[in-house]
């Protein structure tokens, strides 16, 4: 797939996600879009992100609680702290603001 087409496809996916109106619709879309393993991996990363942001548990404790590999935990931590995208942080901040 050429890079421009890949980039366009990613933005089209983002548009599709933005059209979802509630958690139930989001869940149904993700169930259609992802294999059970992919959905499990996404959910695991998000849970790891929340636990890392909370700052109360070590990597090993998060591993024991979630089953996530130390590599996955380290990658999520890097994206949470160091990477320029700040997607994790954006959503964490919005969820902490409440309705």
XYZ file of N, CA and C in Angstrom:
297
model
N 0.853 -1.177 0.000
C 0.000 0.000 0.000
C 0.892 1.231 0.000
N 0.605 2.171 -0.878
C 1.442 3.360 -0.935
C 1.178 4.231 0.298
N 2.209 4.973 0.759
C 2.106 5.729 2.015
C 0.949 6.724 2.042
N 0.677 7.392 0.921
C -0.427 8.355 0.893
C -1.766 7.658 1.082
N -1.935 6.509 0.437
C -3.180 5.760 0.580
C -3.332 5.263 2.016
N -2.235 4.795 2.609
C -2.258 4.308 3.990
C -2.664 5.439 4.935
N -2.092 6.622 4.734
C -2.397 7.791 5.557
C -3.874 8.163 5.403
N -4.368 8.166 4.173
C -5.775 8.478 3.912
C -6.681 7.462 4.592
N -6.339 6.197 4.513
C -7.143 5.148 5.143
C -7.189 5.336 6.659
N -6.092 5.760 7.254
C -6.075 6.001 8.699
C -6.993 7.165 9.066
N -6.984 8.215 8.259
C -7.873 9.346 8.537
C -9.334 8.974 8.315
N -9.599 8.120 7.355
C -10.969 7.648 7.158
C -11.432 6.823 8.357
N -10.548 6.033 8.919
C -10.876 5.285 10.128
C -11.167 6.250 11.279
N -10.374 7.293 11.401
C -10.621 8.301 12.445
C -11.988 8.946 12.263
N -12.343 9.256 11.033
C -13.671 9.826 10.755
C -14.768 8.855 11.165
N -14.576 7.585 10.881
C -15.565 6.574 11.273
C -15.701 6.530 12.796
N -14.585 6.576 13.507
C -14.627 6.567 14.971
C -15.357 7.793 15.511
N -15.133 8.926 14.891
C -15.794 10.151 15.336
C -17.302 10.135 15.104
N -17.761 9.303 14.196
C -19.200 9.249 13.919
C -19.960 8.385 14.930
N -19.253 7.648 15.763
C -19.905 6.814 16.776
C -20.522 7.706 17.847
N -21.727 7.355 18.279
C -22.464 8.245 19.173
C -22.457 7.828 20.639
N -22.060 6.598 20.941
C -22.046 6.167 22.340
C -21.135 4.944 22.501
N -20.973 4.511 23.744
C -20.081 3.382 24.040
C -20.540 2.098 23.367
N -21.846 1.901 23.313
C -22.370 0.680 22.702
C -22.022 0.625 21.217
N -22.201 1.747 20.513
C -21.834 1.798 19.095
C -20.340 1.579 18.921
N -19.547 2.192 19.781
C -18.094 2.033 19.698
C -17.706 0.569 19.889
N -18.330 -0.083 20.862
C -18.026 -1.489 21.120
C -18.404 -2.357 19.925
N -19.587 -2.129 19.355
C -20.015 -2.910 18.194
C -19.065 -2.714 17.018
N -18.645 -1.478 16.779
C -17.724 -1.190 15.680
C -16.383 -1.887 15.908
N -15.866 -1.786 17.128
C -14.585 -2.428 17.431
C -14.673 -3.944 17.312
N -15.807 -4.522 17.711
C -15.988 -5.975 17.575
C -15.980 -6.394 16.108
N -16.537 -5.562 15.227
C -16.515 -5.851 13.793
C -15.129 -5.617 13.195
N -14.477 -4.571 13.629
C -13.208 -4.150 13.044
C -12.034 -5.038 13.461
N -12.020 -5.459 14.715
C -10.862 -6.150 15.287
C -11.142 -7.630 15.510
N -10.088 -8.413 15.438
C -10.195 -9.801 15.886
C -10.305 -9.770 17.416
N -10.756 -10.852 18.034
C -10.787 -10.875 19.503
C -9.414 -10.591 20.122
N -8.356 -11.089 19.501
C -7.007 -10.860 20.021
C -6.609 -9.385 19.895
N -6.958 -8.763 18.767
C -6.640 -7.346 18.587
C -7.390 -6.485 19.597
N -8.658 -6.772 19.790
C -9.455 -6.010 20.750
C -8.920 -6.209 22.169
N -8.512 -7.417 22.480
C -7.922 -7.698 23.787
C -6.623 -6.917 23.971
N -5.798 -6.871 22.933
C -4.529 -6.132 23.007
C -4.772 -4.635 23.186
N -5.737 -4.090 22.460
C -6.064 -2.667 22.605
C -6.562 -2.369 24.017
N -7.441 -3.218 24.511
C -7.990 -3.040 25.860
C -6.894 -3.139 26.912
N -5.992 -4.094 26.716
C -4.883 -4.272 27.650
C -3.999 -3.031 27.684
N -3.667 -2.490 26.523
C -2.825 -1.284 26.469
C -3.500 -0.113 27.167
N -4.806 0.020 26.959
C -5.517 1.134 27.589
C -5.514 0.973 29.109
N -5.722 -0.239 29.594
C -5.700 -0.486 31.042
C -4.309 -0.207 31.602
N -3.282 -0.637 30.903
C -1.905 -0.354 31.319
C -1.688 1.155 31.387
N -2.164 1.871 30.399
C -2.029 3.330 30.369
C -2.666 3.959 31.607
N -3.872 3.531 31.931
C -4.565 4.076 33.101
C -3.789 3.792 34.389
N -3.278 2.582 34.518
C -2.525 2.217 35.720
C -1.206 2.981 35.811
N -0.527 3.158 34.686
C 0.714 3.937 34.682
C 0.441 5.390 35.056
N -0.613 5.950 34.508
C -0.950 7.343 34.792
C -1.306 7.531 36.266
N -1.924 6.519 36.854
C -2.271 6.565 38.272
C -1.016 6.611 39.138
N 0.054 5.965 38.673
C 1.353 6.057 39.326
C 1.519 5.294 40.629
N 0.596 4.410 40.949
C 0.663 3.705 42.230
C 1.324 2.333 42.148
N 1.453 1.788 40.938
C 1.968 0.429 40.783
C 3.256 0.411 39.973
N 4.114 -0.544 40.293
C 5.334 -0.756 39.512
C 4.986 -1.506 38.230
N 5.934 -1.561 37.308
C 5.722 -2.327 36.077
C 5.388 -3.781 36.404
N 6.108 -4.356 37.344
C 5.871 -5.763 37.708
C 4.472 -5.954 38.298
N 4.029 -5.014 39.098
C 2.676 -5.112 39.663
C 1.616 -4.981 38.570
N 1.858 -4.087 37.613
C 0.935 -3.940 36.484
C 0.918 -5.225 35.668
N 2.088 -5.815 35.462
C 2.175 -7.088 34.741
C 1.343 -8.163 35.440
N 1.484 -8.271 36.747
C 0.730 -9.284 37.505
C -0.772 -9.030 37.423
N -1.172 -7.779 37.467
C -2.590 -7.422 37.455
C -3.232 -7.614 36.087
N -2.497 -7.261 35.027
C -3.085 -7.249 33.681
C -2.645 -8.400 32.793
N -1.494 -8.977 33.094
C -0.930 -9.988 32.210
C -0.152 -9.395 31.049
N -0.105 -8.077 30.966
C 0.651 -7.413 29.899
C 2.139 -7.683 30.081
N 2.834 -7.843 28.967
C 4.278 -8.066 29.039
C 4.976 -6.790 29.504
N 6.158 -6.958 30.065
C 6.939 -5.794 30.479
C 7.297 -4.931 29.275
N 7.461 -5.551 28.118
C 7.730 -4.802 26.886
C 6.546 -3.907 26.540
N 5.342 -4.447 26.619
C 4.137 -3.655 26.336
C 4.001 -2.524 27.343
N 4.219 -2.824 28.600
C 4.117 -1.793 29.641
C 5.135 -0.686 29.389
N 6.361 -1.068 29.047
C 7.390 -0.076 28.742
C 7.050 0.770 27.531
N 6.476 0.141 26.514
C 6.096 0.879 25.307
C 4.985 1.877 25.614
N 3.982 1.443 26.357
C 2.899 2.353 26.729
C 3.455 3.501 27.563
N 4.343 3.194 28.501
C 4.950 4.234 29.338
C 5.710 5.243 28.489
N 6.442 4.751 27.492
C 7.200 5.649 26.612
C 6.257 6.568 25.847
N 5.185 6.013 25.297
C 4.236 6.838 24.553
C 3.499 7.802 25.478
N 3.265 7.390 26.698
C 2.581 8.244 27.664
C 3.441 9.436 28.057
N 4.758 9.230 28.135
C 5.651 10.270 28.639
C 6.451 10.998 27.566
N 6.998 10.246 26.600
C 8.046 10.799 25.752
C 7.665 11.066 24.303
N 6.740 10.325 23.770
C 6.438 10.459 22.347
C 5.624 11.729 22.094
N 5.764 12.314 20.895
C 5.128 13.601 20.626
C 3.624 13.542 20.344
N 3.044 12.355 20.251
C 1.646 12.253 19.830
C 0.675 12.667 20.932
N 0.939 12.278 22.159
C 0.144 12.638 23.337
C -1.311 12.200 23.272
N -1.596 11.162 22.499
C -2.965 10.660 22.412
C -3.453 10.065 23.720
N -2.607 9.268 24.368
C -2.988 8.703 25.666
C -3.307 9.829 26.650
N -2.399 10.782 26.741
C -2.544 11.878 27.706
C -3.809 12.692 27.418
N -4.092 12.934 26.155
C -5.285 13.692 25.767
C -6.549 13.034 26.316
N -6.682 11.734 26.108
C -7.881 11.025 26.559
C -7.914 10.921 28.079
N -6.786 10.645 28.710
C -6.754 10.599 30.179
C -7.214 11.924 30.770
N -6.729 13.026 30.227
C -7.119 14.345 30.725
C -8.610 14.592 30.534
N -9.133 14.217 29.395
C -10.567 14.411 29.147
C -11.412 13.558 30.077
N -11.000 12.332 30.310
C -11.771 11.463 31.202
C -11.698 11.943 32.647
N -10.595 12.552 33.030
C -10.458 13.062 34.397
C -11.255 14.337 34.625
N -11.619 15.033 33.545
C -12.421 16.248 33.670
C -13.868 15.933 34.012
N -14.307 14.743 33.636
C -15.694 14.352 33.896
C -16.657 15.046 32.951
N -17.958 14.730 33.095
C -18.968 15.313 32.187
C -19.212 16.775 32.446
